[in-house]
mmCIF file of C-alpha atoms in Angstrom:
data_model
loop_
_atom_site.group_PDB
_atom_site.id
_atom_site.type_symbol
_atom_site.label_atom_id
_atom_site.label_comp_id
_atom_site.label_asym_id
_atom_site.label_seq_id
_atom_site.Cartn_x
_atom_site.Cartn_y
_atom_site.Cartn_z
ATOM 1 C CA MET A 19 -10.664 -12.487 -7.130
ATOM 2 C CA ASN A 20 -12.912 -9.622 -7.946
ATOM 3 C CA ASP A 21 -10.464 -7.204 -5.839
ATOM 4 C CA PHE A 22 -7.631 -8.405 -7.820
ATOM 5 C CA ARG A 23 -9.186 -7.821 -11.116
ATOM 6 C CA VAL A 24 -10.479 -4.376 -10.007
ATOM 7 C CA ALA A 25 -6.576 -3.446 -8.932
ATOM 8 C CA LEU A 26 -5.349 -4.682 -12.298
ATOM 9 C CA GLY A 27 -8.107 -2.983 -14.326
ATOM 10 C CA LEU A 28 -7.410 0.185 -12.366
ATOM 11 C CA LEU A 29 -3.720 0.127 -12.765
ATOM 12 C CA THR A 30 -3.352 -1.281 -16.173
ATOM 13 C CA ILE A 31 -4.700 -1.291 -19.499
ATOM 14 C CA PHE A 32 -4.750 -5.117 -19.519
ATOM 15 C CA PRO A 33 -8.499 -6.077 -20.463
ATOM 16 C CA VAL A 34 -10.155 -7.577 -17.142
ATOM 17 C CA ARG A 35 -13.518 -7.854 -16.294
ATOM 18 C CA TYR A 36 -14.681 -6.937 -12.721
ATOM 19 C CA ASP A 37 -18.015 -6.190 -10.741
ATOM 20 C CA THR A 38 -17.999 -2.322 -10.746
ATOM 21 C CA LEU A 39 -20.790 -2.663 -7.949
ATOM 22 C CA HIS A 40 -18.202 -4.103 -5.778
ATOM 23 C CA ILE A 41 -15.190 -1.874 -6.011
ATOM 24 C CA SER A 42 -13.856 -1.228 -2.272
ATOM 25 C CA ALA A 43 -10.332 -0.575 -0.804
ATOM 26 C CA ARG A 44 -9.632 -4.389 -0.559
ATOM 27 C CA ALA A 45 -8.617 -3.818 -4.149
ATOM 28 C CA LEU A 46 -5.271 -2.000 -2.451
ATOM 29 C CA ALA A 47 -4.134 -4.952 -0.848
ATOM 30 C CA TRP A 48 -3.420 -6.260 -4.686
ATOM 31 C CA TYR A 49 -1.605 -3.111 -5.583
ATOM 32 C CA PRO A 50 1.949 -4.592 -5.281
ATOM 33 C CA LEU A 51 1.164 -7.897 -6.907
ATOM 34 C CA VAL A 52 -0.021 -5.447 -9.757
ATOM 35 C CA GLY A 53 3.036 -3.836 -9.697
ATOM 36 C CA SER A 54 5.176 -7.002 -9.689
ATOM 37 C CA LEU A 55 3.186 -7.701 -12.997
ATOM 38 C CA LEU A 56 4.250 -4.862 -14.629
ATOM 39 C CA GLY A 57 7.840 -4.879 -13.224
ATOM 40 C CA ILE A 58 8.258 -8.411 -14.935
ATOM 41 C CA THR A 59 7.081 -7.030 -18.118
ATOM 42 C CA LEU A 60 9.185 -4.325 -18.459
ATOM 43 C CA ALA A 61 12.199 -6.174 -17.073
ATOM 44 C CA ILE A 62 11.612 -8.679 -19.844
ATOM 45 C CA ALA A 63 11.479 -5.857 -22.249
ATOM 46 C CA GLN A 64 14.390 -4.178 -21.334
ATOM 47 C CA PHE A 65 16.558 -7.317 -21.357
ATOM 48 C CA SER A 66 15.074 -8.586 -24.820
ATOM 49 C CA LEU A 67 15.587 -4.987 -26.395
ATOM 50 C CA ARG A 68 19.306 -4.545 -24.761
ATOM 51 C CA LEU A 69 20.248 -7.544 -27.050
ATOM 52 C CA VAL A 70 19.649 -5.668 -30.117
ATOM 53 C CA LEU A 71 19.227 -1.720 -29.501
ATOM 54 C CA PRO A 72 21.482 0.829 -28.077
ATOM 55 C CA ASP A 73 21.052 1.434 -24.086
ATOM 56 C CA LEU A 74 19.382 5.106 -24.408
ATOM 57 C CA MET A 75 17.220 3.883 -27.555
ATOM 58 C CA VAL A 76 16.230 1.071 -25.156
ATOM 59 C CA ALA A 77 15.237 3.185 -21.947
ATOM 60 C CA VAL A 78 12.812 5.595 -24.180
ATOM 61 C CA PHE A 79 11.240 2.492 -25.550
ATOM 62 C CA ILE A 80 10.735 1.081 -21.882
ATOM 63 C CA VAL A 81 9.343 4.430 -20.990
ATOM 64 C CA ALA A 82 6.617 4.287 -23.534
ATOM 65 C CA LEU A 83 5.857 0.951 -23.154
ATOM 66 C CA TRP A 84 5.507 1.917 -19.064
ATOM 67 C CA THR A 85 3.441 4.569 -20.024
ATOM 68 C CA ILE A 86 1.066 2.614 -22.347
ATOM 69 C CA LEU A 87 0.595 -0.287 -19.731
ATOM 70 C CA THR A 88 -0.535 2.062 -17.411
ATOM 71 C CA GLY A 89 -2.408 4.267 -19.540
ATOM 72 C CA GLY A 90 -0.343 7.360 -18.238
ATOM 73 C CA LEU A 91 -2.738 7.067 -15.246
ATOM 74 C CA HIS A 92 -0.145 8.422 -12.528
ATOM 75 C CA LEU A 93 1.405 10.619 -15.124
ATOM 76 C CA ASP A 94 -1.562 12.886 -15.504
ATOM 77 C CA GLY A 95 -1.988 13.131 -11.743
ATOM 78 C CA PHE A 96 1.606 14.051 -11.181
ATOM 79 C CA ALA A 97 1.267 16.635 -14.023
ATOM 80 C CA ASP A 98 -1.705 18.088 -12.350
ATOM 81 C CA ALA A 99 -0.065 17.913 -8.700
ATOM 82 C CA CYS A 100 2.938 19.680 -9.710
ATOM 83 C CA ASP A 101 0.508 22.244 -11.202
ATOM 84 C CA ALA A 102 -1.350 22.680 -7.661
ATOM 85 C CA LEU A 103 1.315 22.244 -5.261
ATOM 86 C CA PHE A 104 4.032 24.756 -6.755
ATOM 87 C CA ALA A 105 1.690 27.487 -7.748
ATOM 88 C CA ALA A 106 1.852 30.377 -5.472
ATOM 89 C CA THR A 107 -1.737 30.850 -4.539
ATOM 90 C CA THR A 108 -4.230 29.902 -1.726
ATOM 91 C CA ARG A 109 -5.157 26.721 -0.654
ATOM 92 C CA GLU A 110 -8.890 26.759 -2.224
ATOM 93 C CA ARG A 111 -7.493 27.600 -5.695
ATOM 94 C CA ARG A 112 -4.577 24.978 -5.712
ATOM 95 C CA LEU A 113 -7.874 22.480 -5.132
ATOM 96 C CA GLU A 114 -9.460 24.264 -7.951
ATOM 97 C CA ILE A 115 -6.277 23.739 -10.141
ATOM 98 C CA LEU A 116 -6.307 19.916 -9.579
ATOM 99 C CA ARG A 117 -9.586 19.769 -11.042
ATOM 100 C CA ASP A 118 -8.730 21.566 -13.959
ATOM 101 C CA VAL A 119 -8.113 19.562 -16.800
ATOM 102 C CA HIS A 120 -5.395 21.898 -19.019
ATOM 103 C CA LEU A 121 -1.725 21.592 -18.204
ATOM 104 C CA GLY A 122 0.028 24.516 -16.696
ATOM 105 C CA THR A 123 3.791 25.190 -16.967
ATOM 106 C CA PHE A 124 4.702 23.587 -13.759
ATOM 107 C CA GLY A 125 2.952 20.488 -14.882
ATOM 108 C CA ALA A 126 4.332 20.530 -18.318
ATOM 109 C CA ALA A 127 7.776 21.334 -16.676
ATOM 110 C CA GLY A 128 7.628 18.286 -14.534
ATOM 111 C CA LEU A 129 6.557 15.677 -16.680
ATOM 112 C CA VAL A 130 9.297 16.635 -19.007
ATOM 113 C CA LEU A 131 11.869 16.265 -16.359
ATOM 114 C CA LEU A 132 10.234 13.254 -14.971
ATOM 115 C CA LEU A 133 10.215 11.499 -18.232
ATOM 116 C CA MET A 134 13.986 12.787 -19.116
ATOM 117 C CA LEU A 135 15.011 11.028 -15.665
ATOM 118 C CA LYS A 136 13.472 7.697 -15.986
ATOM 119 C CA ALA A 137 14.870 7.574 -19.685
ATOM 120 C CA THR A 138 18.342 8.304 -18.151
ATOM 121 C CA THR A 139 18.370 5.976 -15.136
ATOM 122 C CA LEU A 140 16.654 3.096 -17.298
ATOM 123 C CA SER A 141 19.688 3.637 -19.396
ATOM 124 C CA SER A 142 22.061 2.411 -17.122
ATOM 125 C CA ALA A 143 20.329 0.883 -14.297
ATOM 126 C CA PRO A 144 20.075 -3.248 -13.792
ATOM 127 C CA LEU A 145 17.079 -5.559 -14.081
ATOM 128 C CA ALA A 146 16.337 -5.257 -10.336
ATOM 129 C CA PRO A 147 15.194 -1.667 -9.903
ATOM 130 C CA ILE A 148 13.223 -1.934 -12.956
ATOM 131 C CA PHE A 149 11.177 -4.695 -11.626
ATOM 132 C CA LEU A 150 11.009 -3.154 -7.980
ATOM 133 C CA ALA A 151 10.174 0.198 -9.203
ATOM 134 C CA PRO A 152 6.633 -0.389 -10.038
ATOM 135 C CA ILE A 153 6.104 -2.841 -6.991
ATOM 136 C CA LEU A 154 7.163 0.189 -4.617
ATOM 137 C CA GLY A 155 5.190 2.814 -6.765
ATOM 138 C CA ARG A 156 2.093 1.234 -6.270
ATOM 139 C CA TRP A 157 2.713 0.305 -2.532
ATOM 140 C CA THR A 158 3.198 3.795 -1.539
ATOM 141 C CA ILE A 159 -0.026 4.513 -2.853
ATOM 142 C CA VAL A 160 -1.284 1.970 -0.052
ATOM 143 C CA PHE A 161 0.923 3.998 2.441
ATOM 144 C CA ALA A 162 -0.374 7.554 1.074
ATOM 145 C CA ALA A 163 -4.077 6.287 1.685
ATOM 146 C CA THR A 164 -3.070 6.145 5.500
ATOM 147 C CA PHE A 165 -2.814 9.874 5.425
ATOM 148 C CA PRO A 166 -5.839 12.502 5.774
ATOM 149 C CA LEU A 167 -7.564 13.409 2.531
ATOM 150 C CA ALA A 168 -7.805 17.004 1.203
ATOM 151 C CA ARG A 169 -11.613 16.646 0.247
ATOM 152 C CA ARG A 170 -14.324 14.133 1.252
ATOM 153 C CA GLU A 171 -15.555 13.675 -2.499
ATOM 154 C CA GLY A 172 -13.847 12.211 -5.243
ATOM 155 C CA MET A 173 -12.370 8.962 -6.727
ATOM 156 C CA ALA A 174 -9.652 8.961 -4.196
ATOM 157 C CA ALA A 175 -12.107 9.307 -1.187
ATOM 158 C CA THR A 176 -14.612 6.908 -2.545
ATOM 159 C CA PHE A 177 -12.271 4.104 -3.198
ATOM 160 C CA ILE A 178 -10.148 4.337 0.159
ATOM 161 C CA ALA A 179 -13.271 4.142 2.159
ATOM 162 C CA GLY A 180 -13.403 1.296 4.669
ATOM 163 C CA LEU A 181 -9.493 0.937 4.157
ATOM 164 C CA THR A 182 -8.094 -1.427 7.115
ATOM 165 C CA ARG A 183 -5.320 -2.721 8.537
ATOM 166 C CA ARG A 184 -5.765 -5.873 6.813
ATOM 167 C CA GLU A 185 -5.213 -4.537 3.366
ATOM 168 C CA ILE A 186 -2.141 -2.165 4.766
ATOM 169 C CA PHE A 187 -0.524 -5.497 6.246
ATOM 170 C CA MET A 188 -1.038 -7.787 2.948
ATOM 171 C CA ALA A 189 0.384 -5.031 0.759
ATOM 172 C CA THR A 190 3.246 -4.085 2.991
ATOM 173 C CA THR A 191 4.065 -7.641 3.668
ATOM 174 C CA PHE A 192 4.267 -8.736 0.005
ATOM 175 C CA THR A 193 6.455 -5.647 -0.763
ATOM 176 C CA ALA A 194 8.559 -6.207 2.075
ATOM 177 C CA ILE A 195 9.330 -9.761 0.913
ATOM 178 C CA ILE A 196 10.351 -8.701 -2.577
ATOM 179 C CA ALA A 197 12.467 -5.970 -1.311
ATOM 180 C CA GLY A 198 14.081 -8.015 1.156
ATOM 181 C CA LEU A 199 15.118 -10.368 -1.659
ATOM 182 C CA GLY A 200 16.880 -7.407 -3.104
ATOM 183 C CA GLY A 201 19.366 -7.130 -0.496
ATOM 184 C CA TRP A 202 20.673 -3.962 0.111
ATOM 185 C CA LEU A 203 19.404 -2.561 -3.159
ATOM 186 C CA GLY A 204 16.021 -3.629 -2.181
ATOM 187 C CA PHE A 205 16.341 -2.073 1.276
ATOM 188 C CA ALA A 206 17.467 1.388 -0.064
ATOM 189 C CA ALA A 207 14.530 1.286 -2.898
ATOM 190 C CA PHE A 208 11.995 0.493 0.365
ATOM 191 C CA SER A 209 13.542 3.408 2.279
ATOM 192 C CA VAL A 210 13.589 5.803 -0.808
ATOM 193 C CA GLY A 211 9.702 4.598 -1.174
ATOM 194 C CA ILE A 212 8.961 5.571 2.449
ATOM 195 C CA ALA A 213 10.707 9.151 2.234
ATOM 196 C CA THR A 214 9.467 10.075 -0.720
ATOM 197 C CA THR A 215 6.136 9.247 0.162
ATOM 198 C CA TRP A 216 6.290 11.165 3.638
ATOM 199 C CA VAL A 217 7.522 14.260 1.894
ATOM 200 C CA ILE A 218 5.141 14.648 -0.606
ATOM 201 C CA ALA A 219 2.131 14.141 1.925
ATOM 202 C CA GLN A 220 3.607 16.696 4.178
ATOM 203 C CA LEU A 221 4.007 19.249 1.281
ATOM 204 C CA ALA A 222 0.362 18.083 0.237
ATOM 205 C CA LEU A 223 -0.823 18.310 3.863
ATOM 206 C CA ASN A 224 0.684 21.873 4.198
ATOM 207 C CA ARG A 225 -0.660 23.243 1.089
ATOM 208 C CA LEU A 226 -3.989 21.399 0.239
ATOM 209 C CA GLY A 227 -4.740 20.208 3.599
ATOM 210 C CA GLY A 228 -4.572 16.575 2.880
ATOM 211 C CA LEU A 229 -4.022 13.995 -0.138
ATOM 212 C CA THR A 230 -5.855 13.496 -3.439
ATOM 213 C CA GLY A 231 -6.190 10.938 -6.167
ATOM 214 C CA ASP A 232 -3.312 13.448 -8.250
ATOM 215 C CA ILE A 233 -0.941 13.538 -5.237
ATOM 216 C CA TYR A 234 -1.165 9.656 -4.774
ATOM 217 C CA GLY A 235 -0.132 9.769 -8.772
ATOM 218 C CA MET A 236 2.780 12.144 -8.006
ATOM 219 C CA ILE A 237 3.865 9.644 -5.249
ATOM 220 C CA CYS A 238 3.736 6.613 -7.343
ATOM 221 C CA GLU A 239 5.716 8.331 -10.268
ATOM 222 C CA SER A 240 8.425 10.080 -8.051
ATOM 223 C CA VAL A 241 8.982 6.948 -6.164
ATOM 224 C CA GLU A 242 9.425 5.179 -9.405
ATOM 225 C CA VAL A 243 12.042 7.614 -10.561
ATOM 226 C CA GLY A 244 13.699 7.288 -6.861
ATOM 227 C CA VAL A 245 13.944 3.491 -7.163
ATOM 228 C CA LEU A 246 15.541 3.940 -10.794
ATOM 229 C CA LEU A 247 17.792 6.453 -9.416
ATOM 230 C CA VAL A 248 18.857 4.147 -6.456
ATOM 231 C CA GLY A 249 19.527 1.350 -9.132
ATOM 232 C CA ALA A 250 21.796 3.490 -11.158
ATOM 233 C CA LEU A 251 23.855 4.333 -8.170
ATOM 234 C CA LYS A 252 27.312 2.399 -8.835
ATOM 235 C CA ILE A 253 27.397 1.361 -5.315
ATOM 236 C CA PHE A 254 24.915 -1.385 -5.804
#
């Protein structure tokens, strides 16, 4: 179970121990399961808080809890990716921006808009998309890992080295089953996850020459918001 503990330790703040000498791409197979644990936690918190607090206030608390449980890992990647992808500069400079620890204008604006979208959609979304969003967000990291990388060094390159069809199959099967149980909402959320990942991946390929760990973070956060937006639609 070291691979599951690796996934849990990397994607959450849960205090788990794992063998740091045996971190491999096998952990990616467990990403959606970790997402389901996050989804269950958030859905329970949402349901409980709605019993005593107004919807918008609950939404803000859920966004805060979401950020705390994940350690803000993908929010940081989202902000860095915004700075790099939307700057009017060269490919080489964009890759340098991704390494820069400072937050730029595009990153700050993107982060604010992202958190506002999460809060506003959470204020009206039912529990199902709140459960689905973390699962699909983490599955799309596995999907994104099948696209070329922008550089051969870095955490992303080290971590996905050796990724095989087995991990992709396990992660995709689990996610498809969970989404399938959600009926049309699940199908729409799954479709949004695929489409969002493809669009961001194509943008990264065009402007960076490939994907990076920060792009994975952008994909995860964007897919989560996309699923929440689908859930907030009145047709479901």
